[in-house]
PDB file of C-alpha atoms and ligand atoms in Angstrom:
ATOM      1  CA  UNK A1459     104.363 127.238 101.642  1.00 92.00           C
ATOM      2  CA  UNK A1460     102.502 124.226  99.571  1.00 95.00           C
ATOM      3  CA  UNK A1461     103.950 121.017  97.902  1.00 98.00           C
ATOM      4  CA  UNK A1462     102.522 118.416  96.373  1.00 98.00           C
ATOM      5  CA  UNK A1463     103.459 114.798  95.068  1.00 98.00           C
ATOM      6  CA  UNK A1464     102.011 111.701  93.973  1.00 97.00           C
ATOM      7  CA  UNK A1465     102.810 107.963  92.938  1.00 98.00           C
ATOM      8  CA  UNK A1466     101.301 105.891  90.851  1.00 96.00           C
ATOM      9  CA  UNK A1467      99.416 101.827  91.669  1.00 96.00           C
ATOM     10  CA  UNK A1468     101.535  99.197  90.601  1.00 96.00           C
ATOM     11  CA  UNK A1469     100.510  95.539  89.329  1.00 96.00           C
ATOM     12  CA  UNK A1470     102.062  92.417  89.221  1.00 97.00           C
ATOM     13  CA  UNK A1471     102.430  90.802  85.246  1.00 98.00           C
ATOM     14  CA  UNK A1472     104.240  87.826  86.684  1.00 98.00           C
ATOM     15  CA  UNK A1473     106.207  85.306  88.768  1.00 98.00           C
ATOM     16  CA  UNK A1474     105.066  86.888  91.667  1.00 96.00           C
ATOM     17  CA  UNK A1475     105.608  84.314  95.258  1.00 97.00           C
ATOM     18  CA  UNK A1476     108.807  82.950  93.308  1.00 97.00           C
ATOM     19  CA  UNK A1477     110.279  86.709  93.630  1.00 96.00           C
ATOM     20  CA  UNK A1478     110.928  86.591  97.071  1.00 94.00           C
ATOM     21  CA  UNK A1479     112.639  83.226  96.435  1.00 96.00           C
ATOM     22  CA  UNK A1480     115.189  85.148  94.057  1.00 96.00           C
ATOM     23  CA  UNK A1481     113.502  84.454  90.516  1.00 97.00           C
ATOM     24  CA  UNK A1482     112.999  87.271  88.599  1.00 98.00           C
ATOM     25  CA  UNK A1483     109.628  89.051  88.167  1.00 98.00           C
ATOM     26  CA  UNK A1484     107.925  91.722  86.923  1.00 98.00           C
ATOM     27  CA  UNK A1485     105.611  94.506  87.909  1.00 97.00           C
ATOM     28  CA  UNK A1486     103.999  97.431  86.245  1.00 96.00           C
ATOM     29  CA  UNK A1487     103.240 101.287  86.785  1.00 95.00           C
ATOM     30  CA  UNK A1488      98.734 101.826  86.987  1.00 95.00           C
ATOM     31  CA  UNK A1489      98.858 105.656  86.326  1.00 90.00           C
ATOM     32  CA  UNK A1490      95.280 105.362  86.266  1.00 90.00           C
ATOM     33  CA  UNK A1491      95.092 105.429  90.201  1.00 93.00           C
ATOM     34  CA  UNK A1492      97.394 106.943  91.894  1.00 96.00           C
ATOM     35  CA  UNK A1493      98.378 108.706  95.895  1.00 97.00           C
ATOM     36  CA  UNK A1494      98.725 112.288  96.517  1.00 98.00           C
ATOM     37  CA  UNK A1495     100.075 114.066  98.990  1.00 98.00           C
ATOM     38  CA  UNK A1496     100.278 118.258  99.879  1.00 98.00           C
ATOM     39  CA  UNK A1497     102.309 119.536 102.755  1.00 98.00           C
ATOM     40  CA  UNK A1498     101.377 122.875 103.234  1.00 98.00           C
ATOM     41  CA  UNK A1499     102.691 124.824 106.250  1.00 97.00           C
ATOM     42  CA  UNK A1500     100.264 125.831 109.572  1.00 97.00           C
ATOM     43  CA  UNK A1501     101.436 127.526 112.861  1.00 96.00           C
ATOM     44  CA  UNK A1502     101.676 124.252 115.160  1.00 96.00           C
ATOM     45  CA  UNK A1503     103.182 120.886 114.515  1.00 97.00           C
ATOM     46  CA  UNK A1504     103.293 118.367 111.987  1.00 98.00           C
ATOM     47  CA  UNK A1505     100.345 117.125 110.690  1.00 98.00           C
ATOM     48  CA  UNK A1506      98.896 114.285 109.287  1.00 97.00           C
ATOM     49  CA  UNK A1507      95.514 114.358 107.557  1.00 97.00           C
ATOM     50  CA  UNK A1508      94.437 110.935 106.344  1.00 95.00           C
ATOM     51  CA  UNK A1509      91.227 112.256 103.994  1.00 91.00           C
ATOM     52  CA  UNK A1510      89.706 109.076 102.796  1.00 84.00           C
ATOM     53  CA  UNK A1511      90.465 107.376 106.629  1.00 85.00           C
ATOM     54  CA  UNK A1512      88.813 110.500 107.548  1.00 90.00           C
ATOM     55  CA  UNK A1513      92.146 110.465 110.294  1.00 92.00           C
ATOM     56  CA  UNK A1514      94.308 113.729 111.763  1.00 95.00           C
ATOM     57  CA  UNK A1515      97.186 112.532 114.220  1.00 96.00           C
ATOM     58  CA  UNK A1516      99.235 114.848 115.178  1.00 97.00           C
ATOM     59  CA  UNK A1517     103.484 113.500 114.252  1.00 97.00           C
ATOM     60  CA  UNK A1518     103.901 113.110 117.803  1.00 96.00           C
ATOM     61  CA  UNK A1519     101.302 110.945 118.801  1.00 96.00           C
ATOM     62  CA  UNK A1520     102.076 108.179 116.551  1.00 94.00           C
ATOM     63  CA  UNK A1521     103.459 105.320 117.311  1.00 90.00           C
ATOM     64  CA  UNK A1522     106.823 104.716 115.345  1.00 81.00           C
ATOM     65  CA  UNK A1523     105.731 101.652 114.432  1.00 84.00           C
ATOM     66  CA  UNK A1524     102.928 103.184 112.171  1.00 91.00           C
ATOM     67  CA  UNK A1525     103.535 103.071 108.597  1.00 92.00           C
ATOM     68  CA  UNK A1526     103.151 106.750 108.489  1.00 94.00           C
ATOM     69  CA  UNK A1527     104.927 108.058 111.724  1.00 95.00           C
ATOM     70  CA  UNK A1528     108.022 105.007 109.837  1.00 96.00           C
ATOM     71  CA  UNK A1529     107.804 106.139 106.756  1.00 97.00           C
ATOM     72  CA  UNK A1530     107.984 110.430 107.951  1.00 97.00           C
ATOM     73  CA  UNK A1531     110.701 109.260 111.016  1.00 96.00           C
ATOM     74  CA  UNK A1532     113.048 107.804 108.099  1.00 97.00           C
ATOM     75  CA  UNK A1533     112.326 110.502 105.682  1.00 98.00           C
ATOM     76  CA  UNK A1534     112.889 113.503 108.305  1.00 97.00           C
ATOM     77  CA  UNK A1535     116.079 111.010 109.087  1.00 97.00           C
ATOM     78  CA  UNK A1536     117.442 111.132 105.134  1.00 97.00           C
ATOM     79  CA  UNK A1537     116.900 114.862 105.302  1.00 97.00           C
ATOM     80  CA  UNK A1538     119.792 115.255 107.581  1.00 97.00           C
ATOM     81  CA  UNK A1539     118.103 114.906 110.648  1.00 96.00           C
ATOM     82  CA  UNK A1540     115.066 117.941 109.871  1.00 97.00           C
ATOM     83  CA  UNK A1541     113.162 118.377 112.976  1.00 97.00           C
ATOM     84  CA  UNK A1542     109.203 117.659 111.720  1.00 97.00           C
ATOM     85  CA  UNK A1543     107.991 120.626 109.829  1.00 97.00           C
ATOM     86  CA  UNK A1544     105.298 123.018 111.046  1.00 98.00           C
ATOM     87  CA  UNK A1545     102.843 122.323 108.407  1.00 98.00           C
ATOM     88  CA  UNK A1546     100.013 119.782 107.367  1.00 98.00           C
ATOM     89  CA  UNK A1547     100.715 116.617 105.636  1.00 98.00           C
ATOM     90  CA  UNK A1548      97.447 115.265 103.702  1.00 98.00           C
ATOM     91  CA  UNK A1549      97.067 112.372 102.231  1.00 98.00           C
ATOM     92  CA  UNK A1550      94.543 111.581  98.979  1.00 97.00           C
ATOM     93  CA  UNK A1551      94.295 107.935  97.275  1.00 96.00           C
ATOM     94  CA  UNK A1552      92.467 107.100  94.575  1.00 94.00           C
ATOM     95  CA  UNK A1553      93.985 103.446  95.059  1.00 92.00           C
ATOM     96  CA  UNK A1554      92.129 100.322  96.377  1.00 85.00           C
ATOM     97  CA  UNK A1555      93.610  99.534  99.916  1.00 81.00           C
ATOM     98  CA  UNK A1556      94.857  95.969 100.618  1.00 73.00           C
ATOM     99  CA  UNK A1557      93.614  94.748  97.061  1.00 73.00           C
ATOM    100  CA  UNK A1558      97.818  94.392  95.521  1.00 80.00           C
ATOM    101  CA  UNK A1559      97.555  97.778  93.999  1.00 90.00           C
ATOM    102  CA  UNK A1560     100.302  98.669  96.097  1.00 90.00           C
ATOM    103  CA  UNK A1561      98.471 101.286  98.334  1.00 91.00           C
ATOM    104  CA  UNK A1562     100.266 101.430 101.089  1.00 92.00           C
ATOM    105  CA  UNK A1563     103.718 101.617  99.402  1.00 94.00           C
ATOM    106  CA  UNK A1564     102.263 104.698  96.819  1.00 97.00           C
ATOM    107  CA  UNK A1565     101.078 106.681 100.266  1.00 97.00           C
ATOM    108  CA  UNK A1566     104.368 106.336 101.383  1.00 97.00           C
ATOM    109  CA  UNK A1567     106.487 106.845  97.754  1.00 98.00           C
ATOM    110  CA  UNK A1568     104.383 109.781  97.649  1.00 98.00           C
ATOM    111  CA  UNK A1569     105.186 110.663 101.490  1.00 98.00           C
ATOM    112  CA  UNK A1570     109.326 110.490 100.542  1.00 98.00           C
ATOM    113  CA  UNK A1571     108.744 112.589  97.824  1.00 98.00           C
ATOM    114  CA  UNK A1572     106.757 115.065  99.098  1.00 98.00           C
ATOM    115  CA  UNK A1573     108.844 116.330 102.493  1.00 98.00           C
ATOM    116  CA  UNK A1574     111.884 115.812 100.035  1.00 98.00           C
ATOM    117  CA  UNK A1575     110.031 118.741  97.866  1.00 98.00           C
ATOM    118  CA  UNK A1576     109.472 120.402 101.383  1.00 98.00           C
ATOM    119  CA  UNK A1577     112.625 120.486 102.585  1.00 97.00           C
ATOM    120  CA  UNK A1578     113.960 122.237  98.945  1.00 97.00           C
ATOM    121  CA  UNK A1579     115.562 118.548  98.217  1.00 96.00           C
ATOM    122  CA  UNK A1580     114.891 115.911  95.329  1.00 95.00           C
ATOM    123  CA  UNK A1581     115.794 112.116  96.217  1.00 97.00           C
ATOM    124  CA  UNK A1582     115.992 109.727  93.394  1.00 97.00           C
ATOM    125  CA  UNK A1583     114.212 106.627  92.764  1.00 96.00           C
ATOM    126  CA  UNK A1584     116.963 104.192  94.202  1.00 95.00           C
ATOM    127  CA  UNK A1585     116.952 106.729  97.482  1.00 97.00           C
ATOM    128  CA  UNK A1586     113.044 106.411  97.991  1.00 98.00           C
ATOM    129  CA  UNK A1587     113.063 102.734  96.709  1.00 97.00           C
ATOM    130  CA  UNK A1588     115.237 102.153  99.886  1.00 96.00           C
ATOM    131  CA  UNK A1589     113.004 104.175 102.117  1.00 97.00           C
ATOM    132  CA  UNK A1590     109.708 102.820 101.523  1.00 97.00           C
ATOM    133  CA  UNK A1591     111.696  99.215 101.380  1.00 95.00           C
ATOM    134  CA  UNK A1592     111.970 100.002 105.258  1.00 94.00           C
ATOM    135  CA  UNK A1593     108.403 100.502 105.735  1.00 93.00           C
ATOM    136  CA  UNK A1594     107.471  97.710 103.258  1.00 90.00           C
ATOM    137  CA  UNK A1595     108.718  95.463 106.557  1.00 88.00           C
ATOM    138  CA  UNK A1596     106.200  96.460 108.822  1.00 81.00           C
ATOM    139  CA  UNK A1597     103.835  95.786 106.436  1.00 69.00           C
ATOM    140  CA  UNK A1598     104.959  92.159 104.995  1.00 71.00           C
ATOM    141  CA  UNK A1599     108.030  90.443 107.108  1.00 71.00           C
ATOM    142  CA  UNK A1600     110.506  89.775 104.007  1.00 75.00           C
ATOM    143  CA  UNK A1601     109.154  91.975 100.738  1.00 82.00           C
ATOM    144  CA  UNK A1602     111.204  91.446  97.843  1.00 85.00           C
ATOM    145  CA  UNK A1603     111.412  94.906  97.225  1.00 90.00           C
ATOM    146  CA  UNK A1604     109.244  94.683  93.439  1.00 91.00           C
ATOM    147  CA  UNK A1605     106.814  97.071  94.865  1.00 92.00           C
ATOM    148  CA  UNK A1606     108.616 100.030  96.147  1.00 95.00           C
ATOM    149  CA  UNK A1607     110.693  99.559  93.869  1.00 94.00           C
ATOM    150  CA  UNK A1608     108.020  99.428  89.970  1.00 96.00           C
ATOM    151  CA  UNK A1609     106.509 102.556  92.398  1.00 97.00           C
ATOM    152  CA  UNK A1610     109.687 104.485  93.302  1.00 97.00           C
ATOM    153  CA  UNK A1611     110.775 104.282  89.376  1.00 95.00           C
ATOM    154  CA  UNK A1612     107.257 104.721  87.658  1.00 94.00           C
ATOM    155  CA  UNK A1613     108.550 102.018  84.929  1.00 92.00           C
ATOM    156  CA  UNK A1614     108.199  98.728  84.020  1.00 94.00           C
ATOM    157  CA  UNK A1615     110.656  97.149  86.107  1.00 95.00           C
ATOM    158  CA  UNK A1616     112.180  93.277  85.788  1.00 97.00           C
ATOM    159  CA  UNK A1617     113.387  92.665  88.653  1.00 94.00           C
ATOM    160  CA  UNK A1618     115.768  90.071  91.005  1.00 96.00           C
ATOM    161  CA  UNK A1619     115.404  90.299  94.525  1.00 92.00           C
ATOM    162  CA  UNK A1620     118.872  91.339  96.209  1.00 89.00           C
ATOM    163  CA  UNK A1621     120.509  91.417  92.822  1.00 91.00           C
ATOM    164  CA  UNK A1622     119.320  93.655  90.023  1.00 90.00           C
ATOM    165  CA  UNK A1623     116.360  96.227  88.881  1.00 89.00           C
ATOM    166  CA  UNK A1624     116.681  96.716  85.036  1.00 92.00           C
ATOM    167  CA  UNK A1625     113.697  99.007  83.241  1.00 91.00           C
ATOM    168  CA  UNK A1626     112.406  98.163  80.250  1.00 93.00           C
ATOM    169  CA  UNK A1627     110.919  99.695  77.449  1.00 91.00           C
ATOM    170  CA  UNK A1628     107.141  98.260  76.547  1.00 95.00           C
ATOM    171  CA  UNK A1629     107.180  99.359  72.189  1.00 95.00           C
ATOM    172  CA  UNK A1630     103.666  97.912  71.835  1.00 96.00           C
ATOM    173  CA  UNK A1631     101.471  99.008  74.371  1.00 95.00           C
ATOM    174  CA  UNK A1632      99.349  96.547  75.701  1.00 96.00           C
ATOM    175  CA  UNK A1633      95.787  96.243  77.544  1.00 96.00           C
ATOM    176  CA  UNK A1634      95.054  94.724  80.864  1.00 97.00           C
ATOM    177  CA  UNK A1635      91.550  94.422  83.446  1.00 97.00           C
ATOM    178  CA  UNK A1636      91.901  94.157  86.805  1.00 97.00           C
ATOM    179  CA  UNK A1637      89.420  92.449  88.672  1.00 97.00           C
ATOM    180  CA  UNK A1638      89.217  92.639  92.445  1.00 95.00           C
ATOM    181  CA  UNK A1639      87.577  89.965  93.787  1.00 96.00           C
ATOM    182  CA  UNK A1640      86.414  91.470  96.819  1.00 93.00           C
ATOM    183  CA  UNK A1641      88.561  89.702  99.044  1.00 93.00           C
ATOM    184  CA  UNK A1642      91.380  91.307 101.183  1.00 88.00           C
ATOM    185  CA  UNK A1643      94.101  89.386 101.693  1.00 85.00           C
ATOM    186  CA  UNK A1644      96.966  89.783 103.844  1.00 84.00           C
ATOM    187  CA  UNK A1645     100.439  89.460 101.433  1.00 85.00           C
ATOM    188  CA  UNK A1646     102.057  88.628 104.173  1.00 85.00           C
ATOM    189  CA  UNK A1647     100.158  85.080 105.077  1.00 91.00           C
ATOM    190  CA  UNK A1648     100.024  84.214 101.507  1.00 93.00           C
ATOM    191  CA  UNK A1649     104.408  84.519 101.829  1.00 92.00           C
ATOM    192  CA  UNK A1650     104.315  82.889 105.239  1.00 93.00           C
ATOM    193  CA  UNK A1651     102.326  79.859 104.141  1.00 96.00           C
ATOM    194  CA  UNK A1652     104.036  79.480 100.831  1.00 97.00           C
ATOM    195  CA  UNK A1653     107.640  79.257 103.012  1.00 96.00           C
ATOM    196  CA  UNK A1654     106.353  76.267 105.346  1.00 97.00           C
ATOM    197  CA  UNK A1655     104.828  74.219 101.965  1.00 98.00           C
ATOM    198  CA  UNK A1656     108.338  75.449 100.350  1.00 98.00           C
ATOM    199  CA  UNK A1657     110.158  73.923 103.750  1.00 98.00           C
ATOM    200  CA  UNK A1658     108.110  70.693 104.019  1.00 98.00           C
ATOM    201  CA  UNK A1659     108.641  70.585  99.699  1.00 98.00           C
ATOM    202  CA  UNK A1660     111.649  71.727  98.921  1.00 97.00           C
ATOM    203  CA  UNK A1661     111.804  70.166  95.342  1.00 98.00           C
ATOM    204  CA  UNK A1662     108.379  70.973  94.209  1.00 98.00           C
ATOM    205  CA  UNK A1663     108.587  74.748  95.571  1.00 98.00           C
ATOM    206  CA  UNK A1664     112.002  74.973  93.526  1.00 98.00           C
ATOM    207  CA  UNK A1665     110.799  73.066  90.388  1.00 98.00           C
ATOM    208  CA  UNK A1666     107.488  75.713  90.520  1.00 98.00           C
ATOM    209  CA  UNK A1667     109.545  78.864  91.045  1.00 98.00           C
ATOM    210  CA  UNK A1668     111.941  78.351  88.414  1.00 98.00           C
ATOM    211  CA  UNK A1669     109.324  78.014  85.761  1.00 98.00           C
ATOM    212  CA  UNK A1670     108.354  81.215  87.428  1.00 98.00           C
ATOM    213  CA  UNK A1671     110.946  82.988  86.576  1.00 98.00           C
ATOM    214  CA  UNK A1672     111.661  81.091  82.785  1.00 98.00           C
ATOM    215  CA  UNK A1673     107.985  82.488  82.646  1.00 98.00           C
ATOM    216  CA  UNK A1674     109.115  86.029  83.468  1.00 98.00           C
ATOM    217  CA  UNK A1675     112.059  86.142  81.169  1.00 98.00           C
ATOM    218  CA  UNK A1676     109.984  84.853  78.296  1.00 98.00           C
ATOM    219  CA  UNK A1677     107.780  87.535  79.690  1.00 98.00           C
ATOM    220  CA  UNK A1678     110.021  90.063  79.036  1.00 98.00           C
ATOM    221  CA  UNK A1679     111.819  89.577  75.804  1.00 98.00           C
ATOM    222  CA  UNK A1680     108.438  89.290  74.016  1.00 98.00           C
ATOM    223  CA  UNK A1681     107.126  92.907  75.076  1.00 97.00           C
ATOM    224  CA  UNK A1682     110.150  94.452  73.859  1.00 96.00           C
ATOM    225  CA  UNK A1683     110.187  92.647  70.917  1.00 97.00           C
ATOM    226  CA  UNK A1684     106.542  94.460  70.295  1.00 97.00           C
ATOM    227  CA  UNK A1685     104.525  91.364  70.927  1.00 97.00           C
ATOM    228  CA  UNK A1686     102.983  91.954  73.898  1.00 97.00           C
ATOM    229  CA  UNK A1687      99.277  90.094  72.282  1.00 95.00           C
ATOM    230  CA  UNK A1688     101.228  86.801  72.703  1.00 97.00           C
ATOM    231  CA  UNK A1689     101.700  87.012  76.477  1.00 98.00           C
ATOM    232  CA  UNK A1690      98.635  85.304  77.007  1.00 98.00           C
ATOM    233  CA  UNK A1691      99.708  81.485  77.738  1.00 98.00           C
ATOM    234  CA  UNK A1692     102.582  82.714  79.872  1.00 98.00           C
ATOM    235  CA  UNK A1693     100.675  84.425  81.978  1.00 98.00           C
ATOM    236  CA  UNK A1694      97.690  81.764  82.281  1.00 98.00           C
ATOM    237  CA  UNK A1695     100.655  78.925  83.119  1.00 98.00           C
ATOM    238  CA  UNK A1696     101.767  81.659  86.106  1.00 98.00           C
ATOM    239  CA  UNK A1697      98.531  81.035  87.207  1.00 98.00           C
ATOM    240  CA  UNK A1698      98.519  77.491  86.709  1.00 98.00           C
ATOM    241  CA  UNK A1699     101.620  77.474  89.010  1.00 98.00           C
ATOM    242  CA  UNK A1700     100.453  79.775  91.339  1.00 98.00           C
ATOM    243  CA  UNK A1701      97.391  77.516  91.758  1.00 98.00           C
ATOM    244  CA  UNK A1702      99.838  74.890  92.659  1.00 98.00           C
ATOM    245  CA  UNK A1703     101.572  76.601  95.459  1.00 98.00           C
ATOM    246  CA  UNK A1704      97.795  77.248  96.769  1.00 98.00           C
ATOM    247  CA  UNK A1705      98.003  80.817  96.459  1.00 98.00           C
ATOM    248  CA  UNK A1706      94.636  80.917  94.659  1.00 98.00           C
ATOM    249  CA  UNK A1707      91.268  80.604  95.638  1.00 97.00           C
ATOM    250  CA  UNK A1708      88.124  79.100  94.153  1.00 98.00           C
ATOM    251  CA  UNK A1709      86.977  83.661  93.702  1.00 98.00           C
ATOM    252  CA  UNK A1710      90.300  83.634  92.065  1.00 98.00           C
ATOM    253  CA  UNK A1711      90.107  80.796  90.053  1.00 98.00           C
ATOM    254  CA  UNK A1712      86.447  81.897  88.612  1.00 98.00           C
ATOM    255  CA  UNK A1713      87.532  85.231  87.204  1.00 98.00           C
ATOM    256  CA  UNK A1714      90.662  83.886  85.809  1.00 98.00           C
ATOM    257  CA  UNK A1715      87.873  81.456  84.288  1.00 98.00           C
ATOM    258  CA  UNK A1716      85.669  83.955  83.274  1.00 98.00           C
ATOM    259  CA  UNK A1717      88.032  85.983  81.718  1.00 98.00           C
ATOM    260  CA  UNK A1718      90.044  83.353  79.103  1.00 98.00           C
ATOM    261  CA  UNK A1719      85.854  82.218  77.998  1.00 97.00           C
ATOM    262  CA  UNK A1720      85.462  85.151  77.268  1.00 97.00           C
ATOM    263  CA  UNK A1721      88.388  85.777  75.470  1.00 94.00           C
ATOM    264  CA  UNK A1722      90.788  87.080  76.954  1.00 98.00           C
ATOM    265  CA  UNK A1723      94.232  86.653  76.463  1.00 98.00           C
ATOM    266  CA  UNK A1724      95.548  84.953  79.011  1.00 98.00           C
ATOM    267  CA  UNK A1725      94.587  85.423  82.595  1.00 98.00           C
ATOM    268  CA  UNK A1726      96.134  85.176  86.158  1.00 98.00           C
ATOM    269  CA  UNK A1727      95.941  86.420  90.304  1.00 97.00           C
ATOM    270  CA  UNK A1728      98.497  88.861  90.737  1.00 96.00           C
ATOM    271  CA  UNK A1729     100.308  89.872  93.556  1.00 93.00           C
ATOM    272  CA  UNK A1730      99.785  87.762  97.175  1.00 92.00           C
ATOM    273  CA  UNK A1731      96.713  85.832  96.453  1.00 94.00           C
ATOM    274  CA  UNK A1732      93.921  84.362  97.821  1.00 94.00           C
ATOM    275  CA  UNK A1733      92.266  86.830  97.360  1.00 93.00           C
ATOM    276  CA  UNK A1734      92.952  91.146  95.836  1.00 92.00           C
ATOM    277  CA  UNK A1735      93.433  91.175  92.355  1.00 95.00           C
ATOM    278  CA  UNK A1736      93.218  88.926  88.802  1.00 97.00           C
ATOM    279  CA  UNK A1737      94.621  90.260  85.588  1.00 98.00           C
ATOM    280  CA  UNK A1738      93.531  89.570  82.778  1.00 98.00           C
ATOM    281  CA  UNK A1739      94.959  90.718  78.960  1.00 98.00           C
ATOM    282  CA  UNK A1740      92.670  91.955  76.281  1.00 97.00           C
ATOM    283  CA  UNK A1741      92.678  92.723  72.487  1.00 93.00           C
ATOM    284  CA  UNK A1742      91.310  96.092  72.323  1.00 84.00           C
ATOM    285  CA  UNK A1743      88.011  94.961  70.935  1.00 88.00           C
ATOM    286  CA  UNK A1744      87.715  92.056  73.503  1.00 92.00           C
ATOM    287  CA  UNK A1745      87.425  95.182  76.746  1.00 94.00           C
ATOM    288  CA  UNK A1746      83.942  95.378  77.021  1.00 95.00           C
ATOM    289  CA  UNK A1747      83.152  91.755  76.134  1.00 97.00           C
ATOM    290  CA  UNK A1748      85.354  90.256  79.143  1.00 98.00           C
ATOM    291  CA  UNK A1749      85.340  93.191  81.201  1.00 97.00           C
ATOM    292  CA  UNK A1750      81.382  92.231  81.384  1.00 97.00           C
ATOM    293  CA  UNK A1751      82.264  88.509  81.779  1.00 98.00           C
ATOM    294  CA  UNK A1752      84.142  89.658  85.105  1.00 98.00           C
ATOM    295  CA  UNK A1753      81.667  91.704  86.692  1.00 98.00           C
ATOM    296  CA  UNK A1754      79.367  88.815  85.762  1.00 98.00           C
ATOM    297  CA  UNK A1755      81.359  86.981  87.692  1.00 98.00           C
ATOM    298  CA  UNK A1756      81.437  88.497  90.726  1.00 97.00           C
ATOM    299  CA  UNK A1757      84.262  90.930  90.388  1.00 98.00           C
ATOM    300  CA  UNK A1758      83.880  93.619  92.758  1.00 96.00           C
ATOM    301  CA  UNK A1759      85.583  95.682  90.764  1.00 93.00           C
ATOM    302  CA  UNK A1760      86.724  96.375  87.074  1.00 95.00           C
ATOM    303  CA  UNK A1761      89.891  99.015  85.796  1.00 93.00           C
ATOM    304  CA  UNK A1762      91.617  99.076  83.064  1.00 94.00           C
ATOM    305  CA  UNK A1763      94.792  99.637  81.924  1.00 94.00           C
ATOM    306  CA  UNK A1764      97.286 100.640  78.968  1.00 94.00           C
ATOM    307  CA  UNK A1765     101.274  99.040  80.569  1.00 94.00           C
ATOM    308  CA  UNK A1766     103.314 101.272  78.364  1.00 90.00           C
ATOM    309  CA  UNK A1767     106.838 102.571  78.704  1.00 82.00           C
ATOM    310  CA  UNK A1768     105.838 105.482  80.725  1.00 68.00           C
TER     311      UNK A1768
HETATM  312  O1  PMV B2477     100.280  91.716  97.199  1.00 53.41           O
HETATM  313  P1  PMV B2477     101.212  92.288  96.544  1.00 53.41           P
HETATM  314  O2  PMV B2477     100.569  92.849  95.390  1.00 53.41           O
HETATM  315  O3  PMV B2477     101.733  93.232  96.941  1.00 53.41           O
HETATM  316  O4  PMV B2477     102.013  91.006  95.651  1.00 53.41           O
HETATM  317  C1  PMV B2477     102.843  90.532  96.470  1.00 53.41           C
HETATM  318  C2  PMV B2477     104.161  89.766  95.581  1.00 53.41           C
HETATM  319  C3  PMV B2477     104.491  88.634  96.513  1.00 53.41           C
HETATM  320  O5  PMV B2477     105.684  88.559  95.804  1.00 53.41           O
HETATM  321  C4  PMV B2477     103.839  88.507  96.962  1.00 53.41           C
HETATM  322  C5  PMV B2477     105.539  89.185  97.762  1.00 53.41           C
HETATM  323  C6  PMV B2477     107.115  89.953  97.336  1.00 53.41           C
HETATM  324  O6  PMV B2477     107.081  90.510  98.760  1.00 53.41           O
HETATM  325  O7  PMV B2477     106.562  90.290  96.648  1.00 53.41           O
END
């Protein structure tokens, strides 16, 4: 027997960091990149083949806190304490690692789906999301849950931590360019630093978070009204707020400036910050210009994506 499953990458459109403190944020799937998992019966035991990392591990050898071991264990338990199958689980991914595109989350999601399929089951999106969230905690400490949600639902989501998850429609698709600084920056550290700064100055940080929340609400309303080309100033304003929170970096600011100079409609860092990715909203005709400007300004990788209801 052989089964396959996949999961897309993701990007945060607006509201990162503030989302950890109960404000809404918007995340969207990026289907140009994805993680795929294949499970094929073998005659030995459960083996995990991470093709990109050139690793082959026995499931039985993995530490319980290892993210791959943990998601398999949680999924087998959700399948009614199923025994590990005699099979080889192969992971392939085109999502760049540790750059805010949700690579680890997408791999976990594809594993849950593939294992469920292998056992003849099909978990709904909330179930997949909550299993993956358990593993997110190992990577991130206090994740808001937005990454596992957007990837499991595969739809744009308007997310309020511990309160509501709403998918919403995009009547007029819009284009984003995603540019990578090439700097790997663990989200956990940026999130921890924001917490320390918030503890030291509640008033300032609560006001910054409030403004990010207002941006997320206004952005959703523009997208749902078919006016995504008006999102630009909101995104750029969100970048300014993230700078004030202390999670930008000279490289991110340079890329944001380069995109705006090349007539992007708006630009901001996306995700944890300090490195990783930035996004720029573009009109169709300015794609080549913005892409060129970002590469000239030092972007290590540039990806164009169209955001639509799937
Ligand atoms: O770095 P990413 O893309 O995984 O995004 C993290 C988003 C934060 O709001 C900074 C943290 C969180 O858990 O929501």
